[in-house]
GROMACS .gro file of C-alpha atoms in nm:
model
  484
    1MET     CA    1  -5.713   9.772   0.870
    2GLN     CA    2  -5.490   9.505   0.717
    3GLU     CA    3  -5.561   9.142   0.797
    4PHE     CA    4  -5.306   8.960   1.011
    5LYS     CA    5  -5.231   8.589   1.004
    6ASP     CA    6  -5.232   8.556   1.382
    7ALA     CA    7  -5.151   8.725   1.713
    8THR     CA    8  -4.777   8.685   1.653
    9ALA     CA    9  -4.804   8.889   1.333
   10MET     CA   10  -5.011   9.156   1.509
   11ALA     CA   11  -4.755   9.192   1.788
   12GLN     CA   12  -4.468   9.218   1.540
   13ALA     CA   13  -4.650   9.494   1.353
   14VAL     CA   14  -4.702   9.688   1.678
   15ARG     CA   15  -4.335   9.654   1.773
   16ASN     CA   16  -4.233   9.768   1.424
   17GLY     CA   17  -4.460  10.070   1.440
   18GLU     CA   18  -4.667   9.951   1.143
   19VAL     CA   19  -4.989   9.958   1.345
   20SER     CA   20  -5.086  10.074   1.693
   21SER     CA   21  -5.249   9.875   1.968
   22VAL     CA   22  -5.533  10.128   1.961
   23GLU     CA   23  -5.602  10.044   1.598
   24LEU     CA   24  -5.597   9.671   1.671
   25VAL     CA   25  -5.831   9.708   1.967
   26GLN     CA   26  -6.069   9.934   1.774
   27ASP     CA   27  -6.078   9.681   1.491
   28ALA     CA   28  -6.147   9.390   1.729
   29LEU     CA   29  -6.425   9.585   1.902
   30PHE     CA   30  -6.578   9.667   1.564
   31LYS     CA   31  -6.572   9.300   1.461
   32VAL     CA   32  -6.729   9.190   1.789
   33LYS     CA   33  -7.011   9.443   1.749
   34GLN     CA   34  -7.062   9.338   1.388
   35LEU     CA   35  -7.056   8.961   1.438
   36ASN     CA   36  -7.176   8.904   1.792
   37PRO     CA   37  -7.548   8.969   1.734
   38THR     CA   38  -7.546   8.657   1.515
   39LEU     CA   39  -7.297   8.440   1.707
   40ASN     CA   40  -7.347   8.542   2.072
   41ALA     CA   41  -6.984   8.460   2.145
   42VAL     CA   42  -6.907   8.760   2.366
   43VAL     CA   43  -7.105   8.841   2.681
   44HIS     CA   44  -6.909   9.140   2.812
   45LEU     CA   45  -6.709   9.419   2.646
   46GLN     CA   46  -6.484   9.661   2.833
   47GLU     CA   47  -6.436   9.908   2.552
   48GLU     CA   48  -6.332  10.217   2.746
   49ARG     CA   49  -6.081  10.032   2.963
   50ALA     CA   50  -5.931   9.845   2.669
   51LEU     CA   51  -5.883  10.160   2.460
   52ARG     CA   52  -5.732  10.346   2.755
   53GLU     CA   53  -5.482  10.066   2.811
   54ALA     CA   54  -5.404  10.045   2.440
   55ARG     CA   55  -5.322  10.418   2.443
   56THR     CA   56  -5.117  10.431   2.763
   57ARG     CA   57  -4.935  10.101   2.814
   58ASN     CA   58  -4.577  10.041   2.701
   59PHE     CA   59  -4.568   9.744   2.463
   60SER     CA   60  -4.202   9.750   2.368
   61GLU     CA   61  -4.041   9.405   2.373
   62LYS     CA   62  -4.367   9.239   2.474
   63PRO     CA   63  -4.423   8.903   2.297
   64PHE     CA   64  -4.793   8.981   2.239
   65ALA     CA   65  -4.753   9.359   2.216
   66GLY     CA   66  -5.090   9.532   2.210
   67VAL     CA   67  -5.286   9.229   2.086
   68PRO     CA   68  -5.659   9.233   2.176
   69LEU     CA   69  -5.766   8.932   2.382
   70LEU     CA   70  -6.090   8.789   2.514
   71LEU     CA   71  -6.103   8.607   2.848
   72LYS     CA   72  -6.343   8.321   2.918
   73ASP     CA   73  -6.637   8.412   3.142
   74LEU     CA   74  -6.539   8.134   3.383
   75GLY     CA   75  -6.258   8.207   3.627
   76GLN     CA   76  -5.979   8.411   3.468
   77CYS     CA   77  -6.072   8.696   3.701
   78GLN     CA   78  -5.971   9.052   3.618
   79LYS     CA   79  -6.008   9.307   3.895
   80GLY     CA   80  -6.301   9.541   3.843
   81GLU     CA   81  -6.465   9.329   3.571
   82PRO     CA   82  -6.735   9.058   3.586
   83SER     CA   83  -6.681   8.684   3.576
   84THR     CA   84  -7.026   8.527   3.584
   85ALA     CA   85  -6.941   8.161   3.509
   86GLY     CA   86  -7.257   8.172   3.300
   87SER     CA   87  -7.460   8.189   3.623
   88ARG     CA   88  -7.715   8.445   3.730
   89LEU     CA   89  -7.567   8.415   4.080
   90PHE     CA   90  -7.277   8.632   3.961
   91LYS     CA   91  -7.450   8.848   3.702
   92ASN     CA   92  -7.405   9.177   3.888
   93ILE     CA   93  -7.082   9.104   4.076
   94LEU     CA   94  -6.747   9.263   3.987
   95GLN     CA   95  -6.423   9.086   4.074
   96THR     CA   96  -6.214   9.226   4.359
   97HIS     CA   97  -5.893   9.040   4.272
   98GLN     CA   98  -5.675   8.963   3.973
   99ASP     CA   99  -5.588   8.604   3.886
  100THR     CA  100  -5.220   8.520   3.845
  101LEU     CA  101  -5.300   8.401   3.493
  102VAL     CA  102  -5.455   8.735   3.394
  103ALA     CA  103  -5.158   8.925   3.534
  104LYS     CA  104  -4.931   8.706   3.322
  105LEU     CA  105  -5.137   8.778   3.011
  106GLU     CA  106  -5.117   9.152   3.067
  107GLU     CA  107  -4.745   9.125   3.135
  108ALA     CA  108  -4.710   8.953   2.796
  109GLY     CA  109  -4.866   9.259   2.628
  110PHE     CA  110  -5.225   9.150   2.567
  111VAL     CA  111  -5.506   9.406   2.596
  112ILE     CA  112  -5.817   9.242   2.737
  113ILE     CA  113  -6.132   9.361   2.560
  114GLY     CA  114  -6.403   9.141   2.714
  115ARG     CA  115  -6.528   8.795   2.804
  116THR     CA  116  -6.672   8.502   2.609
  117ASN     CA  117  -6.981   8.290   2.664
  118THR     CA  118  -6.971   7.963   2.856
  119PRO     CA  119  -7.228   7.714   2.989
  120GLU     CA  120  -7.315   7.756   3.355
  121PHE     CA  121  -7.002   7.667   3.556
  122GLY     CA  122  -6.859   7.497   3.247
  123PHE     CA  123  -7.055   7.176   3.298
  124LYS     CA  124  -7.167   7.116   2.938
  125ASN     CA  125  -6.992   7.037   2.613
  126MET     CA  126  -7.226   7.289   2.450
  127THR     CA  127  -7.251   7.661   2.522
  128GLU     CA  128  -7.613   7.745   2.600
  129PRO     CA  129  -7.644   7.905   2.946
  130SER     CA  130  -7.988   8.026   3.044
  131LEU     CA  131  -7.823   8.353   3.150
  132TRP     CA  132  -7.667   8.448   2.815
  133GLY     CA  133  -7.821   8.213   2.559
  134VAL     CA  134  -7.667   7.986   2.294
  135THR     CA  135  -7.343   8.049   2.108
  136SER     CA  136  -7.357   7.965   1.739
  137ASN     CA  137  -7.090   7.801   1.529
  138PRO     CA  138  -6.951   8.032   1.256
  139TYR     CA  139  -6.948   7.736   1.014
  140ASP     CA  140  -7.323   7.677   1.057
  141LEU     CA  141  -7.538   7.908   1.267
  142SER     CA  142  -7.787   7.630   1.338
  143ARG     CA  143  -7.513   7.442   1.524
  144ASN     CA  144  -7.347   7.498   1.860
  145ALA     CA  145  -6.984   7.604   1.897
  146GLY     CA  146  -6.929   7.339   2.165
  147GLY     CA  147  -6.827   7.387   2.523
  148SER     CA  148  -6.741   7.486   2.763
  149SER     CA  149  -6.513   7.733   2.579
  150GLY     CA  150  -6.768   7.776   2.301
  151GLY     CA  151  -6.773   8.154   2.309
  152ALA     CA  152  -6.395   8.165   2.275
  153ALA     CA  153  -6.402   7.922   1.983
  154SER     CA  154  -6.674   8.114   1.801
  155ALA     CA  155  -6.489   8.443   1.854
  156VAL     CA  156  -6.161   8.313   1.711
  157ALA     CA  157  -6.314   8.109   1.429
  158SER     CA  158  -6.520   8.410   1.314
  159GLY     CA  159  -6.219   8.643   1.322
  160MET     CA  160  -6.317   8.869   1.612
  161VAL     CA  161  -5.977   8.812   1.771
  162PRO     CA  162  -5.680   8.596   1.670
  163ILE     CA  163  -5.663   8.419   2.003
  164ALA     CA  164  -5.900   8.379   2.299
  165MET     CA  165  -5.846   8.238   2.644
  166ALA     CA  166  -6.021   7.915   2.737
  167SER     CA  167  -6.009   7.640   2.997
  168ASP     CA  168  -6.035   7.263   2.989
  169GLY     CA  169  -6.171   7.046   3.271
  170GLY     CA  170  -6.292   6.758   3.055
  171GLY     CA  171  -6.230   6.865   2.699
  172SER     CA  172  -6.355   7.223   2.715
  173ILE     CA  173  -6.073   7.356   2.495
  174ARG     CA  174  -6.040   7.059   2.262
  175ILE     CA  175  -6.410   6.999   2.196
  176PRO     CA  176  -6.497   7.349   2.067
  177ALA     CA  177  -6.166   7.359   1.881
  178SER     CA  178  -6.270   7.044   1.696
  179PHE     CA  179  -6.615   7.183   1.617
  180THR     CA  180  -6.480   7.515   1.484
  181GLY     CA  181  -6.159   7.420   1.301
  182LEU     CA  182  -5.908   7.557   1.553
  183ILE     CA  183  -5.602   7.440   1.743
  184GLY     CA  184  -5.687   7.350   2.102
  185LEU     CA  185  -5.404   7.264   2.341
  186LYS     CA  186  -5.476   7.143   2.692
  187PRO     CA  187  -5.145   7.176   2.878
  188SER     CA  188  -5.012   6.942   3.145
  189ARG     CA  189  -5.127   6.977   3.502
  190GLY     CA  190  -4.898   7.229   3.671
  191ARG     CA  191  -4.788   7.400   3.348
  192ILE     CA  192  -5.009   7.713   3.361
  193PRO     CA  193  -5.024   7.958   3.657
  194VAL     CA  194  -5.299   7.924   3.917
  195GLY     CA  195  -5.417   8.132   4.214
  196PRO     CA  196  -5.434   8.345   4.414
  197ASN     CA  197  -5.792   8.229   4.482
  198GLY     CA  198  -5.809   7.856   4.422
  199TYR     CA  199  -5.507   7.650   4.329
  200ARG     CA  200  -5.652   7.305   4.259
  201GLY     CA  201  -5.917   7.355   3.986
  202TRP     CA  202  -6.118   7.032   4.016
  203GLN     CA  203  -5.817   6.872   4.188
  204GLY     CA  204  -5.598   6.969   3.895
  205ALA     CA  205  -5.830   6.836   3.625
  206SER     CA  206  -5.908   7.187   3.498
  207VAL     CA  207  -5.635   7.382   3.318
  208ASN     CA  208  -5.640   7.725   3.152
  209PHE     CA  209  -5.504   7.794   2.808
  210ALA     CA  210  -5.636   7.925   2.474
  211LEU     CA  211  -5.787   7.862   2.133
  212THR     CA  212  -5.563   7.958   1.843
  213LYS     CA  213  -5.528   7.947   1.464
  214THR     CA  214  -5.153   7.885   1.432
  215VAL     CA  215  -4.896   7.664   1.596
  216ARG     CA  216  -4.661   7.957   1.650
  217ASP     CA  217  -4.926   8.142   1.853
  218THR     CA  218  -4.985   7.827   2.058
  219ARG     CA  219  -4.615   7.776   2.119
  220SER     CA  220  -4.544   8.141   2.200
  221LEU     CA  221  -4.833   8.158   2.446
  222LEU     CA  222  -4.718   7.840   2.616
  223GLU     CA  223  -4.368   7.985   2.645
  224VAL     CA  224  -4.485   8.306   2.815
  225LEU     CA  225  -4.743   8.141   3.042
  226GLN     CA  226  -4.552   7.835   3.164
  227VAL     CA  227  -4.446   7.851   3.527
  228GLU     CA  228  -4.268   7.649   3.791
  229GLN     CA  229  -4.502   7.773   4.063
  230MET     CA  230  -4.377   7.665   4.404
  231GLU     CA  231  -4.692   7.770   4.593
  232SER     CA  232  -4.902   7.548   4.368
  233PRO     CA  233  -4.989   7.190   4.470
  234PHE     CA  234  -4.892   7.080   4.117
  235ILE     CA  235  -4.541   7.175   4.008
  236LEU     CA  236  -4.386   7.100   3.669
  237PRO     CA  237  -4.037   7.195   3.544
  238LYS     CA  238  -4.046   7.451   3.264
  239LEU     CA  239  -3.985   7.344   2.907
  240LEU     CA  240  -3.653   7.479   2.784
  241LYS     CA  241  -3.657   7.707   2.481
  242GLN     CA  242  -3.464   7.453   2.276
  243GLN     CA  243  -3.729   7.193   2.362
  244LEU     CA  244  -4.018   7.420   2.267
  245TYR     CA  245  -3.865   7.516   1.932
  246ALA     CA  246  -3.711   7.181   1.837
  247SER     CA  247  -3.816   6.980   1.531
  248ILE     CA  248  -3.884   6.609   1.506
  249GLU     CA  249  -3.558   6.438   1.410
  250ARG     CA  250  -3.660   6.071   1.413
  251PRO     CA  251  -3.959   5.856   1.319
  252LEU     CA  252  -4.214   5.853   1.598
  253LYS     CA  253  -4.396   5.551   1.732
  254ILE     CA  254  -4.762   5.647   1.738
  255ALA     CA  255  -5.043   5.447   1.896
  256VAL     CA  256  -5.385   5.484   1.735
  257ILE     CA  257  -5.709   5.418   1.921
  258GLU     CA  258  -6.011   5.391   1.694
  259ASP     CA  259  -6.281   5.295   1.944
  260SER     CA  260  -6.476   5.503   2.193
  261PRO     CA  261  -6.358   5.458   2.553
  262ILE     CA  262  -6.719   5.412   2.664
  263GLY     CA  263  -6.810   5.163   2.393
  264ASN     CA  264  -7.052   5.366   2.178
  265LYS     CA  265  -7.037   5.372   1.799
  266VAL     CA  266  -6.773   5.596   1.642
  267GLU     CA  267  -6.932   5.804   1.367
  268ASP     CA  268  -6.806   5.820   1.009
  269SER     CA  269  -6.690   6.183   1.033
  270ALA     CA  270  -6.466   6.099   1.331
  271LYS     CA  271  -6.331   5.791   1.154
  272LYS     CA  272  -6.251   5.991   0.841
  273ALA     CA  273  -6.067   6.255   1.043
  274LEU     CA  274  -5.865   5.987   1.223
  275ASN     CA  275  -5.785   5.800   0.900
  276ARG     CA  276  -5.668   6.121   0.734
  277ALA     CA  277  -5.428   6.185   1.023
  278VAL     CA  278  -5.302   5.826   1.014
  279ARG     CA  279  -5.234   5.838   0.639
  280PHE     CA  280  -5.049   6.167   0.665
  281LEU     CA  281  -4.830   6.050   0.954
  282GLN     CA  282  -4.748   5.727   0.773
  283GLU     CA  283  -4.653   5.924   0.461
  284LYS     CA  284  -4.413   6.121   0.681
  285GLY     CA  285  -4.242   5.799   0.788
  286HIS     CA  286  -4.386   5.756   1.137
  287SER     CA  287  -4.477   5.415   1.276
  288ILE     CA  288  -4.846   5.351   1.344
  289GLU     CA  289  -4.980   5.079   1.573
  290LYS     CA  290  -5.343   5.025   1.667
  291ILE     CA  291  -5.407   4.965   2.037
  292GLN     CA  292  -5.697   4.951   2.281
  293TRP     CA  293  -5.757   5.207   2.555
  294PRO     CA  294  -5.509   5.135   2.837
  295VAL     CA  295  -5.775   5.213   3.102
  296ASP     CA  296  -6.146   5.142   3.151
  297GLY     CA  297  -6.319   5.449   3.004
  298ILE     CA  298  -6.651   5.389   3.179
  299GLU     CA  299  -6.482   5.369   3.517
  300VAL     CA  300  -6.290   5.687   3.434
  301MET     CA  301  -6.614   5.872   3.363
  302LYS     CA  302  -6.790   5.742   3.674
  303ASN     CA  303  -6.493   5.860   3.877
  304TYR     CA  304  -6.500   6.194   3.691
  305TYR     CA  305  -6.863   6.252   3.784
  306VAL     CA  306  -6.789   6.178   4.150
  307MET     CA  307  -6.513   6.440   4.143
  308ASN     CA  308  -6.737   6.688   3.966
  309SER     CA  309  -7.015   6.635   4.219
  310VAL     CA  310  -6.796   6.684   4.525
  311GLU     CA  311  -6.611   6.985   4.386
  312THR     CA  312  -6.940   7.148   4.290
  313ALA     CA  313  -7.084   7.096   4.638
  314ALA     CA  314  -6.772   7.253   4.789
  315MET     CA  315  -6.792   7.544   4.544
  316MET     CA  316  -7.155   7.606   4.633
  317ASP     CA  317  -7.068   7.615   5.003
  318GLY     CA  318  -6.825   7.893   4.924
  319ILE     CA  319  -7.086   8.081   4.722
  320GLU     CA  320  -7.331   8.056   5.011
  321LYS     CA  321  -7.074   8.212   5.242
  322MET     CA  322  -7.006   8.490   4.993
  323LEU     CA  323  -7.373   8.568   4.942
  324GLN     CA  324  -7.456   8.506   5.310
  325ARG     CA  325  -7.765   8.303   5.229
  326PRO     CA  326  -7.860   7.945   5.138
  327LEU     CA  327  -7.873   7.853   4.771
  328THR     CA  328  -8.194   7.719   4.620
  329LYS     CA  329  -8.295   7.534   4.308
  330GLU     CA  330  -8.414   7.864   4.161
  331ASP     CA  331  -8.060   8.007   4.179
  332MET     CA  332  -7.925   7.781   3.907
  333GLU     CA  333  -8.000   7.561   3.610
  334LEU     CA  334  -8.149   7.221   3.690
  335MET     CA  335  -7.838   7.038   3.567
  336THR     CA  336  -7.625   7.241   3.805
  337TRP     CA  337  -7.864   7.172   4.092
  338GLY     CA  338  -7.841   6.799   4.025
  339ILE     CA  339  -7.462   6.798   4.025
  340TYR     CA  340  -7.458   7.015   4.339
  341GLN     CA  341  -7.695   6.788   4.528
  342SER     CA  342  -7.517   6.472   4.415
  343GLY     CA  343  -7.203   6.593   4.592
  344GLN     CA  344  -7.370   6.635   4.930
  345LYS     CA  345  -7.380   6.268   5.030
  346ILE     CA  346  -7.049   6.135   4.900
  347LEU     CA  347  -6.828   6.033   5.193
  348ALA     CA  348  -6.479   6.177   5.230
  349LYS     CA  349  -6.326   5.828   5.233
  350ASP     CA  350  -6.498   5.747   4.903
  351TYR     CA  351  -6.376   6.071   4.748
  352SER     CA  352  -6.023   5.995   4.867
  353ALA     CA  353  -6.045   5.652   4.704
  354ALA     CA  354  -6.165   5.811   4.381
  355LEU     CA  355  -5.869   6.050   4.373
  356ASN     CA  356  -5.629   5.766   4.450
  357GLN     CA  357  -5.757   5.598   4.136
  358TRP     CA  358  -5.629   5.896   3.935
  359ASP     CA  359  -5.275   5.802   4.034
  360TYR     CA  360  -5.326   5.444   3.916
  361TRP     CA  361  -5.457   5.556   3.578
  362THR     CA  362  -5.174   5.810   3.551
  363LYS     CA  363  -4.924   5.529   3.605
  364GLN     CA  364  -5.093   5.316   3.339
  365MET     CA  365  -5.083   5.598   3.086
  366GLN     CA  366  -4.721   5.678   3.169
  367GLU     CA  367  -4.632   5.314   3.105
  368CYS     CA  368  -4.816   5.332   2.773
  369HIS     CA  369  -4.607   5.635   2.678
  370GLY     CA  370  -4.299   5.429   2.754
  371ASP     CA  371  -4.393   5.232   2.442
  372TYR     CA  372  -4.540   5.510   2.228
  373ASP     CA  373  -4.439   5.873   2.176
  374VAL     CA  374  -4.798   5.988   2.134
  375ILE     CA  375  -5.147   5.845   2.121
  376LEU     CA  376  -5.379   5.949   1.838
  377THR     CA  377  -5.759   5.932   1.878
  378PRO     CA  378  -6.065   6.107   1.747
  379CYS     CA  379  -6.124   6.427   1.941
  380VAL     CA  380  -6.502   6.440   1.899
  381ASN     CA  381  -6.741   6.180   1.766
  382ASP     CA  382  -6.910   6.390   1.498
  383ILE     CA  383  -6.964   6.738   1.360
  384ALA     CA  384  -7.091   7.015   1.588
  385PRO     CA  385  -7.442   6.941   1.722
  386LYS     CA  386  -7.756   7.130   1.631
  387HIS     CA  387  -7.871   7.371   1.901
  388ASP     CA  388  -8.171   7.154   1.989
  389GLN     CA  389  -8.008   6.816   1.930
  390TYR     CA  390  -7.991   6.705   2.294
  391PRO     CA  391  -8.301   6.810   2.487
  392MET     CA  392  -8.319   6.683   2.845
  393LYS     CA  393  -8.546   6.380   2.877
  394GLU     CA  394  -8.853   6.435   3.089
  395SER     CA  395  -8.763   6.137   3.310
  396ILE     CA  396  -8.424   6.295   3.385
  397ARG     CA  397  -8.583   6.632   3.453
  398VAL     CA  398  -8.826   6.475   3.702
  399ALA     CA  399  -8.544   6.288   3.876
  400LEU     CA  400  -8.331   6.604   3.903
  401GLU     CA  401  -8.617   6.796   4.059
  402SER     CA  402  -8.604   6.563   4.361
  403ILE     CA  403  -8.247   6.434   4.337
  404GLU     CA  404  -8.175   6.506   4.704
  405GLN     CA  405  -8.415   6.224   4.797
  406TYR     CA  406  -8.208   5.954   4.623
  407SER     CA  407  -7.916   5.750   4.755
  408VAL     CA  408  -7.557   5.823   4.650
  409ASN     CA  409  -7.555   5.543   4.393
  410GLU     CA  410  -7.894   5.646   4.257
  411GLN     CA  411  -7.780   6.007   4.229
  412GLN     CA  412  -7.470   5.908   4.034
  413GLU     CA  413  -7.685   5.698   3.802
  414ILE     CA  414  -7.906   6.003   3.738
  415ILE     CA  415  -7.595   6.211   3.660
  416TRP     CA  416  -7.472   5.943   3.421
  417LYS     CA  417  -7.805   5.933   3.237
  418MET     CA  418  -7.820   6.313   3.229
  419PHE     CA  419  -7.489   6.329   3.040
  420GLU     CA  420  -7.518   6.000   2.851
  421LYS     CA  421  -7.605   6.127   2.502
  422THR     CA  422  -7.374   6.426   2.505
  423LEU     CA  423  -7.094   6.207   2.643
  424GLU     CA  424  -7.135   5.981   2.341
  425LEU     CA  425  -7.059   6.288   2.128
  426THR     CA  426  -6.738   6.370   2.321
  427PRO     CA  427  -6.606   6.061   2.503
  428PHE     CA  428  -6.239   6.096   2.408
  429THR     CA  429  -6.114   6.397   2.605
  430GLN     CA  430  -6.175   6.347   2.978
  431LEU     CA  431  -5.899   6.094   3.049
  432THR     CA  432  -5.611   6.342   3.016
  433ASN     CA  433  -5.782   6.577   3.261
  434ILE     CA  434  -5.774   6.295   3.516
  435THR     CA  435  -5.414   6.193   3.442
  436GLY     CA  436  -5.274   6.543   3.395
  437GLN     CA  437  -5.126   6.476   3.051
  438PRO     CA  438  -5.117   6.731   2.770
  439ALA     CA  439  -5.345   6.680   2.472
  440ILE     CA  440  -5.414   6.879   2.159
  441SER     CA  441  -5.697   6.898   1.908
  442LEU     CA  442  -5.583   6.950   1.550
  443PRO     CA  443  -5.822   7.078   1.278
  444ILE     CA  444  -5.727   6.844   0.996
  445TYR     CA  445  -6.063   6.744   0.848
  446CYS     CA  446  -6.381   6.898   0.712
  447THR     CA  447  -6.687   6.714   0.587
  448GLN     CA  448  -6.815   6.771   0.234
  449GLU     CA  449  -7.058   7.020   0.390
  450GLY     CA  450  -6.761   7.217   0.526
  451LEU     CA  451  -6.802   7.126   0.895
  452PRO     CA  452  -6.478   7.070   1.092
  453VAL     CA  453  -6.393   6.754   1.286
  454GLY     CA  454  -6.065   6.739   1.480
  455VAL     CA  455  -5.832   6.464   1.596
  456GLN     CA  456  -5.664   6.441   1.935
  457LEU     CA  457  -5.300   6.372   2.019
  458MET     CA  458  -5.200   6.282   2.375
  459ALA     CA  459  -4.843   6.285   2.509
  460ALA     CA  460  -4.672   6.197   2.835
  461LYS     CA  461  -4.701   6.453   3.112
  462GLY     CA  462  -4.482   6.754   3.039
  463ARG     CA  463  -4.440   6.683   2.666
  464GLU     CA  464  -4.635   6.967   2.507
  465ASP     CA  465  -4.326   7.025   2.295
  466LEU     CA  466  -4.380   6.694   2.116
  467LEU     CA  467  -4.745   6.773   2.047
  468LEU     CA  468  -4.649   7.110   1.899
  469GLN     CA  469  -4.380   6.954   1.683
  470ILE     CA  470  -4.633   6.715   1.531
  471ALA     CA  471  -4.890   6.992   1.491
  472GLU     CA  472  -4.633   7.198   1.304
  473ILE     CA  473  -4.580   6.919   1.050
  474PHE     CA  474  -4.952   6.917   0.971
  475GLU     CA  475  -4.955   7.297   0.947
  476GLN     CA  476  -4.648   7.324   0.725
  477GLU     CA  477  -4.799   7.071   0.485
  478HIS     CA  478  -5.126   7.269   0.468
  479GLN     CA  479  -5.332   6.993   0.628
  480TRP     CA  480  -5.577   7.212   0.820
  481ASN     CA  481  -5.950   7.160   0.759
  482ARG     CA  482  -5.905   6.940   0.452
  483LYS     CA  483  -6.194   6.771   0.274
  484ASP     CA  484  -6.177   6.422   0.124
   0.00000   0.00000   0.00000
């Protein structure tokens, strides 16, 4: 089987009759079986179904004709297949409905071959669910691929598939993209289809998209997935084709933020990645100005944890109804139990106030983008972590065991301390989930040891086109995964 640059090249070869979808699917399945015992990126394969679809479906004129695709094992439900969310609660349950997103993917010509690993309910920035085990980074097997879309990142970076679906509720596309040298776009709120079960996704903070190797795959996927979905609570006008495929025709004004939004030290690898991006953009004639974060990053994260707690408690109520029994601590990982219990006591009026704050921060960021085309920051604060780099402290474990006995404020303090060290590794991504802006991780730097570290670009809501235009400049100039 010949090697293809990306999914776009695969689809073109299928349409031209140079290769069949069956051959592509067989090759992807072979690569998964060959590589997965080492990486643990894929937790479910649907070999028979995928090959049957590859043989029988009509792929003519489809933008991703016959291309094999992996879904994330969190949401992205396909009728008749599992979606465990990395939780043993769903291990033996098959989905009875098809998500609008999945229908769109199939309509675009993709052949779904399986599902990728994710931390339980996507709560961590590392992929290590007790149900499926850790996912390793193809660049260094002793390191994690990141999370929560770590399985997807490992699958694409290792070459199992050219593109894999992912989702991002706090950096879950961008973080693993940065750790594995991939492109990771988080689209604007309202850009990607939602439903028919669940339209809000952490009140719009969580968005589906993919991990890719090329800008053209990213752009093409955005073009086929974007919707103006009137039944959704979040509606965004579609990007016109001429917007999506335009080039930058003027010098951009780019704001650069060097510091962490929560005040911790920024590591040398993140600084080097950022400085490389700054130098390149200056060489291309763009204006660079250093600024401070327009919002209080610590307050953003405290608000984020309140949202996460309440949404988790509501989700667990729904699971109890589905299973027709109460949930216990033994049903889930201790971290999940803590988040679940911390959402039980938060008052509705306090949650409403927290969501109102999102609108204020959105306004502040929109005003900032009135002065700057894009904002450039580190994406992660270091190289991918070792698998055992962040063990849970015993004091946190003890507190989580009896978290229901604490007050609301005490519970939120426990949650903060539980995430504190891993948040210091990835403090840059959560803001755009709150504000609904698009952001992209670009793989422009590698350490001397060959470990990727990405940078992040943020744009005003609805301006994915601008992020892709900038990404294309880096790509055309061969700036991906460059060492000093």
